[in-house]
mmCIF file of C-alpha atoms in Angstrom:
data_model
loop_
_atom_site.group_PDB
_atom_site.id
_atom_site.type_symbol
_atom_site.label_atom_id
_atom_site.label_comp_id
_atom_site.label_asym_id
_atom_site.label_seq_id
_atom_site.Cartn_x
_atom_site.Cartn_y
_atom_site.Cartn_z
ATOM 1 C CA UNK P 1 45.793 118.537 110.797
ATOM 2 C CA UNK P 2 47.367 115.224 111.750
ATOM 3 C CA UNK P 3 48.511 114.744 115.324
ATOM 4 C CA UNK P 4 51.238 112.418 116.437
ATOM 5 C CA UNK P 5 49.917 109.511 118.532
ATOM 6 C CA UNK P 6 51.088 109.774 122.102
ATOM 7 C CA UNK P 7 52.375 106.633 123.730
ATOM 8 C CA UNK P 8 50.426 105.678 126.803
ATOM 9 C CA UNK P 9 52.352 105.704 130.031
ATOM 10 C CA UNK P 10 51.762 101.983 130.596
ATOM 11 C CA UNK P 11 52.938 100.993 127.097
ATOM 12 C CA UNK P 12 56.415 99.319 127.311
ATOM 13 C CA UNK P 13 59.272 100.770 125.339
ATOM 14 C CA UNK P 14 60.685 98.357 122.751
ATOM 15 C CA UNK P 15 64.319 97.294 122.866
ATOM 16 C CA UNK P 16 64.950 98.894 119.500
ATOM 17 C CA UNK P 17 63.654 102.218 120.806
ATOM 18 C CA UNK P 18 65.908 102.085 123.855
ATOM 19 C CA UNK P 19 68.989 101.152 121.879
ATOM 20 C CA UNK P 20 70.981 104.209 120.626
ATOM 21 C CA UNK P 21 70.942 104.439 116.870
ATOM 22 C CA UNK P 22 74.284 104.733 115.034
ATOM 23 C CA UNK P 23 72.574 104.979 111.618
ATOM 24 C CA UNK P 24 72.985 108.723 111.709
ATOM 25 C CA UNK P 25 76.785 108.346 111.762
ATOM 26 C CA UNK P 26 77.588 109.494 115.279
ATOM 27 C CA UNK P 27 81.106 110.971 115.238
ATOM 28 C CA UNK P 28 81.922 109.975 118.848
ATOM 29 C CA UNK P 29 83.758 106.639 118.077
ATOM 30 C CA UNK P 30 85.794 108.287 115.322
ATOM 31 C CA UNK P 31 86.678 111.257 117.480
ATOM 32 C CA UNK P 32 87.776 108.940 120.318
ATOM 33 C CA UNK P 33 89.969 106.844 118.027
ATOM 34 C CA UNK P 34 91.347 109.919 116.237
ATOM 35 C CA UNK P 35 92.222 111.556 119.520
ATOM 36 C CA UNK P 36 93.854 108.406 120.899
ATOM 37 C CA UNK P 37 96.055 107.466 117.939
ATOM 38 C CA UNK P 38 96.723 110.900 116.443
ATOM 39 C CA UNK P 39 96.119 113.877 118.716
ATOM 40 C CA UNK P 40 97.406 112.268 121.907
ATOM 41 C CA UNK P 41 100.867 111.370 120.517
ATOM 42 C CA UNK P 42 101.239 114.813 118.921
ATOM 43 C CA UNK P 43 100.281 116.423 122.245
ATOM 44 C CA UNK P 44 102.683 114.266 124.187
ATOM 45 C CA UNK P 45 105.508 115.031 121.721
ATOM 46 C CA UNK P 46 104.755 118.770 122.057
ATOM 47 C CA UNK P 47 104.889 118.394 125.833
ATOM 48 C CA UNK P 48 108.221 116.638 125.697
ATOM 49 C CA UNK P 49 109.681 119.289 123.378
ATOM 50 C CA UNK P 50 109.260 121.942 126.077
ATOM 51 C CA UNK P 51 111.689 120.217 128.442
ATOM 52 C CA UNK P 52 115.316 119.232 128.490
ATOM 53 C CA UNK P 53 117.349 116.714 130.420
ATOM 54 C CA UNK P 54 120.302 118.245 132.207
ATOM 55 C CA UNK P 55 123.236 116.519 133.813
ATOM 56 C CA UNK P 56 122.608 118.464 137.001
ATOM 57 C CA UNK P 57 118.998 119.136 138.064
ATOM 58 C CA UNK P 58 117.254 116.503 135.934
ATOM 59 C CA UNK P 59 114.499 117.497 133.542
ATOM 60 C CA UNK P 60 113.731 121.212 133.455
ATOM 61 C CA UNK P 61 111.319 123.378 131.526
ATOM 62 C CA UNK P 62 113.064 125.312 128.707
ATOM 63 C CA UNK P 63 110.104 126.625 126.691
ATOM 64 C CA UNK P 64 110.963 127.034 123.029
ATOM 65 C CA UNK P 65 114.691 126.709 123.417
ATOM 66 C CA UNK P 66 114.692 123.258 121.816
ATOM 67 C CA UNK P 67 113.010 124.638 118.740
ATOM 68 C CA UNK P 68 115.591 127.316 118.386
ATOM 69 C CA UNK P 69 118.283 124.701 118.652
ATOM 70 C CA UNK P 70 116.583 122.532 116.033
ATOM 71 C CA UNK P 71 116.264 125.381 113.591
ATOM 72 C CA UNK P 72 120.012 126.000 113.781
ATOM 73 C CA UNK P 73 121.091 122.372 113.919
ATOM 74 C CA UNK P 74 123.338 121.649 110.889
ATOM 75 C CA UNK P 75 122.715 117.896 111.140
ATOM 76 C CA UNK P 76 118.959 118.403 110.882
ATOM 77 C CA UNK P 77 119.296 120.762 107.885
ATOM 78 C CA UNK P 78 121.697 118.401 106.132
ATOM 79 C CA UNK P 79 119.190 115.574 106.384
ATOM 80 C CA UNK P 80 116.338 117.855 105.303
ATOM 81 C CA UNK P 81 118.327 119.083 102.281
ATOM 82 C CA UNK P 82 119.079 115.443 101.326
ATOM 83 C CA UNK P 83 115.449 114.400 101.388
ATOM 84 C CA UNK P 84 114.468 117.567 99.578
ATOM 85 C CA UNK P 85 116.846 116.628 96.755
ATOM 86 C CA UNK P 86 115.469 113.084 96.911
ATOM 87 C CA UNK P 87 111.960 114.435 96.551
ATOM 88 C CA UNK P 88 112.724 116.706 93.617
ATOM 89 C CA UNK P 89 114.344 113.879 91.640
ATOM 90 C CA UNK P 90 112.729 110.631 92.676
ATOM 91 C CA UNK P 91 109.063 111.654 92.984
ATOM 92 C CA UNK P 92 108.725 113.018 89.381
ATOM 93 C CA UNK P 93 110.546 109.968 87.980
ATOM 94 C CA UNK P 94 108.435 107.511 89.976
ATOM 95 C CA UNK P 95 105.125 109.248 89.174
ATOM 96 C CA UNK P 96 106.095 109.653 85.551
ATOM 97 C CA UNK P 97 106.780 105.970 85.113
ATOM 98 C CA UNK P 98 103.543 105.101 86.940
ATOM 99 C CA UNK P 99 101.537 107.460 84.765
ATOM 100 C CA UNK P 100 103.032 106.115 81.547
ATOM 101 C CA UNK P 101 102.241 102.580 82.615
ATOM 102 C CA UNK P 102 98.658 103.510 83.517
ATOM 103 C CA UNK P 103 98.123 105.290 80.218
ATOM 104 C CA UNK P 104 99.575 102.364 78.291
ATOM 105 C CA UNK P 105 97.319 99.870 80.043
ATOM 106 C CA UNK P 106 94.254 102.088 79.540
ATOM 107 C CA UNK P 107 94.931 102.680 75.836
ATOM 108 C CA UNK P 108 93.050 100.626 73.282
ATOM 109 C CA UNK P 109 96.270 99.203 71.786
ATOM 110 C CA UNK P 110 97.056 97.323 75.024
ATOM 111 C CA UNK P 111 93.520 96.397 76.025
ATOM 112 C CA UNK P 112 94.093 92.681 75.322
ATOM 113 C CA UNK P 113 97.212 92.676 77.457
ATOM 114 C CA UNK P 114 95.804 94.753 80.295
ATOM 115 C CA UNK P 115 95.271 91.846 82.692
ATOM 116 C CA UNK P 116 98.826 90.540 82.286
ATOM 117 C CA UNK P 117 100.329 94.065 82.483
ATOM 118 C CA UNK P 118 98.468 94.858 85.721
ATOM 119 C CA UNK P 119 99.711 91.632 87.303
ATOM 120 C CA UNK P 120 103.360 92.074 86.186
ATOM 121 C CA UNK P 121 103.576 95.720 87.208
ATOM 122 C CA UNK P 122 102.540 95.196 90.820
ATOM 123 C CA UNK P 123 105.312 95.525 93.332
ATOM 124 C CA UNK P 124 105.748 93.957 96.769
ATOM 125 C CA UNK P 125 104.569 97.118 98.475
ATOM 126 C CA UNK P 126 100.926 97.007 99.655
ATOM 127 C CA UNK P 127 98.628 99.949 98.928
ATOM 128 C CA UNK P 128 99.087 101.511 102.331
ATOM 129 C CA UNK P 129 100.524 104.823 103.456
ATOM 130 C CA UNK P 130 103.210 105.982 101.062
ATOM 131 C CA UNK P 131 106.864 105.484 100.956
ATOM 132 C CA UNK P 132 108.766 103.740 103.708
ATOM 133 C CA UNK P 133 105.753 102.382 105.569
ATOM 134 C CA UNK P 134 105.192 98.719 104.597
ATOM 135 C CA UNK P 135 106.778 95.548 105.903
ATOM 136 C CA UNK P 136 107.053 94.269 102.317
ATOM 137 C CA UNK P 137 108.944 97.463 101.439
ATOM 138 C CA UNK P 138 111.385 96.536 104.190
ATOM 139 C CA UNK P 139 111.723 93.082 102.627
ATOM 140 C CA UNK P 140 112.518 94.710 99.282
ATOM 141 C CA UNK P 141 115.237 96.833 100.847
ATOM 142 C CA UNK P 142 116.646 93.816 102.646
ATOM 143 C CA UNK P 143 116.787 91.815 99.429
ATOM 144 C CA UNK P 144 118.498 94.665 97.625
ATOM 145 C CA UNK P 145 120.982 94.967 100.490
ATOM 146 C CA UNK P 146 121.702 91.264 100.450
ATOM 147 C CA UNK P 147 122.227 91.297 96.667
ATOM 148 C CA UNK P 148 124.590 94.262 96.899
ATOM 149 C CA UNK P 149 126.536 92.629 99.693
ATOM 150 C CA UNK P 150 126.949 89.411 97.737
ATOM 151 C CA UNK P 151 128.213 91.278 94.693
ATOM 152 C CA UNK P 152 130.567 93.385 96.773
ATOM 153 C CA UNK P 153 132.151 90.333 98.327
ATOM 154 C CA UNK P 154 133.261 89.093 94.924
ATOM 155 C CA UNK P 155 133.882 92.302 92.967
ATOM 156 C CA UNK P 156 134.330 95.399 95.083
ATOM 157 C CA UNK P 157 135.701 96.061 98.594
ATOM 158 C CA UNK P 158 133.246 98.971 99.104
ATOM 159 C CA UNK P 159 129.603 97.797 99.233
ATOM 160 C CA UNK P 160 128.060 101.211 98.695
ATOM 161 C CA UNK P 161 129.717 104.439 97.663
ATOM 162 C CA UNK P 162 128.610 107.514 99.705
ATOM 163 C CA UNK P 163 128.014 109.369 96.446
ATOM 164 C CA UNK P 164 125.591 106.664 95.298
ATOM 165 C CA UNK P 165 123.737 106.119 98.582
ATOM 166 C CA UNK P 166 120.866 108.516 97.846
ATOM 167 C CA UNK P 167 120.572 107.256 94.240
ATOM 168 C CA UNK P 168 120.434 103.664 95.473
ATOM 169 C CA UNK P 169 117.639 104.484 97.948
ATOM 170 C CA UNK P 170 115.817 106.327 95.150
ATOM 171 C CA UNK P 171 116.061 103.269 92.945
ATOM 172 C CA UNK P 172 114.616 101.058 95.708
ATOM 173 C CA UNK P 173 111.737 103.431 96.549
ATOM 174 C CA UNK P 174 110.870 104.016 92.913
ATOM 175 C CA UNK P 175 110.340 100.344 92.119
ATOM 176 C CA UNK P 176 108.580 99.803 95.418
ATOM 177 C CA UNK P 177 105.856 102.327 94.611
ATOM 178 C CA UNK P 178 105.571 102.454 90.803
ATOM 179 C CA UNK P 179 102.925 99.760 90.869
ATOM 180 C CA UNK P 180 101.046 101.321 93.733
ATOM 181 C CA UNK P 181 100.785 104.702 92.037
ATOM 182 C CA UNK P 182 100.035 103.086 88.668
ATOM 183 C CA UNK P 183 96.967 101.450 90.240
ATOM 184 C CA UNK P 184 95.785 104.821 91.508
ATOM 185 C CA UNK P 185 96.114 106.394 88.078
ATOM 186 C CA UNK P 186 94.617 103.444 86.275
ATOM 187 C CA UNK P 187 91.605 103.361 88.628
ATOM 188 C CA UNK P 188 91.014 107.020 87.949
ATOM 189 C CA UNK P 189 91.241 106.515 84.196
ATOM 190 C CA UNK P 190 88.682 103.702 84.333
ATOM 191 C CA UNK P 191 85.993 106.071 85.636
ATOM 192 C CA UNK P 192 86.490 108.727 82.987
ATOM 193 C CA UNK P 193 83.196 108.971 81.005
ATOM 194 C CA UNK P 194 83.406 107.253 77.628
ATOM 195 C CA UNK P 195 81.433 110.146 76.152
ATOM 196 C CA UNK P 196 84.534 112.338 76.473
ATOM 197 C CA UNK P 197 86.523 109.958 74.265
ATOM 198 C CA UNK P 198 83.665 109.792 71.737
ATOM 199 C CA UNK P 199 83.496 113.566 71.576
ATOM 200 C CA UNK P 200 87.247 113.744 71.064
ATOM 201 C CA UNK P 201 87.068 111.190 68.279
ATOM 202 C CA UNK P 202 84.330 113.148 66.535
ATOM 203 C CA UNK P 203 86.519 116.279 66.704
ATOM 204 C CA UNK P 204 89.332 114.290 65.082
ATOM 205 C CA UNK P 205 91.643 114.326 68.101
ATOM 206 C CA UNK P 206 94.602 111.967 67.946
ATOM 207 C CA UNK P 207 95.846 109.705 70.711
ATOM 208 C CA UNK P 208 98.280 112.330 72.107
ATOM 209 C CA UNK P 209 95.603 114.998 72.088
ATOM 210 C CA UNK P 210 93.229 112.691 73.926
ATOM 211 C CA UNK P 211 95.879 112.130 76.568
ATOM 212 C CA UNK P 212 96.691 115.815 77.116
ATOM 213 C CA UNK P 213 93.195 117.258 76.743
ATOM 214 C CA UNK P 214 90.966 114.499 78.109
ATOM 215 C CA UNK P 215 92.752 111.933 80.258
ATOM 216 C CA UNK P 216 95.200 114.048 82.236
ATOM 217 C CA UNK P 217 92.653 116.756 83.153
ATOM 218 C CA UNK P 218 90.146 114.046 84.147
ATOM 219 C CA UNK P 219 92.566 112.391 86.603
ATOM 220 C CA UNK P 220 93.958 115.605 88.007
ATOM 221 C CA UNK P 221 92.708 114.812 91.521
ATOM 222 C CA UNK P 222 94.424 111.441 91.454
ATOM 223 C CA UNK P 223 97.662 113.046 90.324
ATOM 224 C CA UNK P 224 97.486 115.574 93.192
ATOM 225 C CA UNK P 225 96.741 112.842 95.741
ATOM 226 C CA UNK P 226 99.590 110.644 94.543
ATOM 227 C CA UNK P 227 101.943 113.595 94.586
ATOM 228 C CA UNK P 228 100.967 114.583 98.141
ATOM 229 C CA UNK P 229 101.397 110.993 99.341
ATOM 230 C CA UNK P 230 104.788 110.796 97.671
ATOM 231 C CA UNK P 231 105.918 114.063 99.235
ATOM 232 C CA UNK P 232 104.895 112.898 102.711
ATOM 233 C CA UNK P 233 106.607 109.555 102.089
ATOM 234 C CA UNK P 234 109.818 111.264 100.969
ATOM 235 C CA UNK P 235 109.962 113.360 104.152
ATOM 236 C CA UNK P 236 109.263 110.253 106.211
ATOM 237 C CA UNK P 237 112.094 108.313 104.573
ATOM 238 C CA UNK P 238 113.410 105.826 107.153
ATOM 239 C CA UNK P 239 113.143 102.119 106.343
ATOM 240 C CA UNK P 240 115.439 102.031 103.315
ATOM 241 C CA UNK P 241 118.347 104.062 104.734
ATOM 242 C CA UNK P 242 118.020 102.295 108.094
ATOM 243 C CA UNK P 243 118.451 98.896 106.448
ATOM 244 C CA UNK P 244 121.194 100.003 104.064
ATOM 245 C CA UNK P 245 123.044 101.667 106.973
ATOM 246 C CA UNK P 246 124.177 98.220 108.052
ATOM 247 C CA UNK P 247 125.596 97.708 104.567
ATOM 248 C CA UNK P 248 127.401 101.011 104.313
ATOM 249 C CA UNK P 249 127.699 102.867 107.627
ATOM 250 C CA UNK P 250 130.254 105.193 106.064
ATOM 251 C CA UNK P 251 127.753 106.297 103.379
ATOM 252 C CA UNK P 252 124.560 106.427 105.501
ATOM 253 C CA UNK P 253 125.119 108.176 108.760
ATOM 254 C CA UNK P 254 122.761 108.495 111.717
ATOM 255 C CA UNK P 255 121.509 111.842 110.423
ATOM 256 C CA UNK P 256 121.112 110.816 106.808
ATOM 257 C CA UNK P 257 117.395 111.746 106.917
ATOM 258 C CA UNK P 258 115.428 113.704 109.583
ATOM 259 C CA UNK P 259 113.499 110.620 110.568
ATOM 260 C CA UNK P 260 116.746 108.583 110.969
ATOM 261 C CA UNK P 261 118.211 111.453 112.960
ATOM 262 C CA UNK P 262 115.196 111.567 115.216
ATOM 263 C CA UNK P 263 115.382 107.787 115.805
ATOM 264 C CA UNK P 264 119.096 108.037 116.631
ATOM 265 C CA UNK P 265 118.537 110.914 119.053
ATOM 266 C CA UNK P 266 115.785 109.080 120.900
ATOM 267 C CA UNK P 267 116.995 105.454 121.000
ATOM 268 C CA UNK P 268 120.774 105.790 120.778
ATOM 269 C CA UNK P 269 121.382 109.188 122.386
ATOM 270 C CA UNK P 270 118.484 109.043 124.879
ATOM 271 C CA UNK P 271 117.620 112.675 123.933
ATOM 272 C CA UNK P 272 113.876 112.124 123.915
ATOM 273 C CA UNK P 273 112.982 115.812 124.356
ATOM 274 C CA UNK P 274 115.098 117.062 121.498
ATOM 275 C CA UNK P 275 114.000 114.112 119.341
ATOM 276 C CA UNK P 276 110.403 115.132 119.874
ATOM 277 C CA UNK P 277 111.258 118.715 118.911
ATOM 278 C CA UNK P 278 112.910 117.636 115.669
ATOM 279 C CA UNK P 279 109.909 115.408 114.840
ATOM 280 C CA UNK P 280 107.459 118.228 115.348
ATOM 281 C CA UNK P 281 109.480 120.679 113.287
ATOM 282 C CA UNK P 282 109.679 118.095 110.502
ATOM 283 C CA UNK P 283 105.949 117.472 110.720
ATOM 284 C CA UNK P 284 105.160 121.139 110.423
ATOM 285 C CA UNK P 285 107.420 121.513 107.351
ATOM 286 C CA UNK P 286 105.866 118.459 105.711
ATOM 287 C CA UNK P 287 102.335 119.715 106.368
ATOM 288 C CA UNK P 288 103.093 123.169 104.898
ATOM 289 C CA UNK P 289 104.641 121.778 101.737
ATOM 290 C CA UNK P 290 101.921 119.211 101.248
ATOM 291 C CA UNK P 291 99.205 121.822 101.742
ATOM 292 C CA UNK P 292 100.922 124.192 99.275
ATOM 293 C CA UNK P 293 101.037 121.408 96.677
ATOM 294 C CA UNK P 294 97.395 120.626 97.264
ATOM 295 C CA UNK P 295 96.358 124.272 96.778
ATOM 296 C CA UNK P 296 98.469 124.529 93.638
ATOM 297 C CA UNK P 297 97.323 121.240 92.245
ATOM 298 C CA UNK P 298 93.608 121.868 92.735
ATOM 299 C CA UNK P 299 93.697 125.369 91.344
ATOM 300 C CA UNK P 300 91.899 125.503 88.008
ATOM 301 C CA UNK P 301 93.236 127.252 84.993
#
C-alpha cells in the first residue's frame, strides 16, 4: 500500500502551493458580480415599492398598497395590452423572416452566395440582449425618425398617425433584429450532422421534407431561445417609442409601453416608489410568460 509522502516541517511551501487555485471554477467572483448587478437592484426596487411619498409626513411604509394600485392602474394595463399586441404580431413576423433567410442561406442552392447573403442581411444591431437594448438600435430609430420628419415637412402636416405608431415601431424593431436572429438560426443549422441529410436523401425526402423533418427539429432549441429573447425584448420596449415620441407626442404618450410609463413616473413625476412597483410587476409578468414559453417549447412530442 502506497503512502503519501509527508512534507517535513522545515521544508518551505512553494508560492504556487500558497496561491489559491481558481482552476476548479470557484463561484465566488460570479456570485459577487451577480449579486451586485442583478440581485441588489432588484432588492432595492422591492424595498422602494413598499413605501410611498406623501405630501404630509414624507415617506411612509404602505406594504403592498402600491402593488394593488398598479394592478388596477388603467395606464399600466393599456401599455401592457399594447406591447402584448406588438408581441403577438411582430415577433412571429420577425422570426419567420429570419428563419426563411437562414434556411435559404443554408440550402445547397444558395451555397455559392452564402457569404454575400450573410453580409447583406446583417443589421446595425449588435448581437446583444434582445430588442431595444443597443446603441446602434437607437441610431436606427433616430434615422427612421429623421427620415419621417423630412418627408412630413414636404408632404404631410402630421408626422406620424396614432393608428400607425405601433406598426411603425414594429417595422423598426423587425429590421433591427432580423439579421441577429438569422445568425442564431444559421449557426444552429451549421452544426446539424450531415448524416441526417444523407439519411433523408436515401429515403427520398425532398427539400421541403428535409426542412420540416430534419432542420426544424434539429434547431428547436435555437428557435426557443430566439423566441424567449424576443418576448423579453418586446416587454422591455423603450428605445424606439422614446425616440419617436419627439416626432409624434400625440401618437406616443408617456404610458405607451410599461417601460416608458415607468421612466415617466420616475424621472418626470418623481414617483420613484410607484415606478419601482410597476417595474417589479412587469418583471414578474415577463418572467412568467417567458418561462411558460420555455416549458412549452422544450416539451417533446
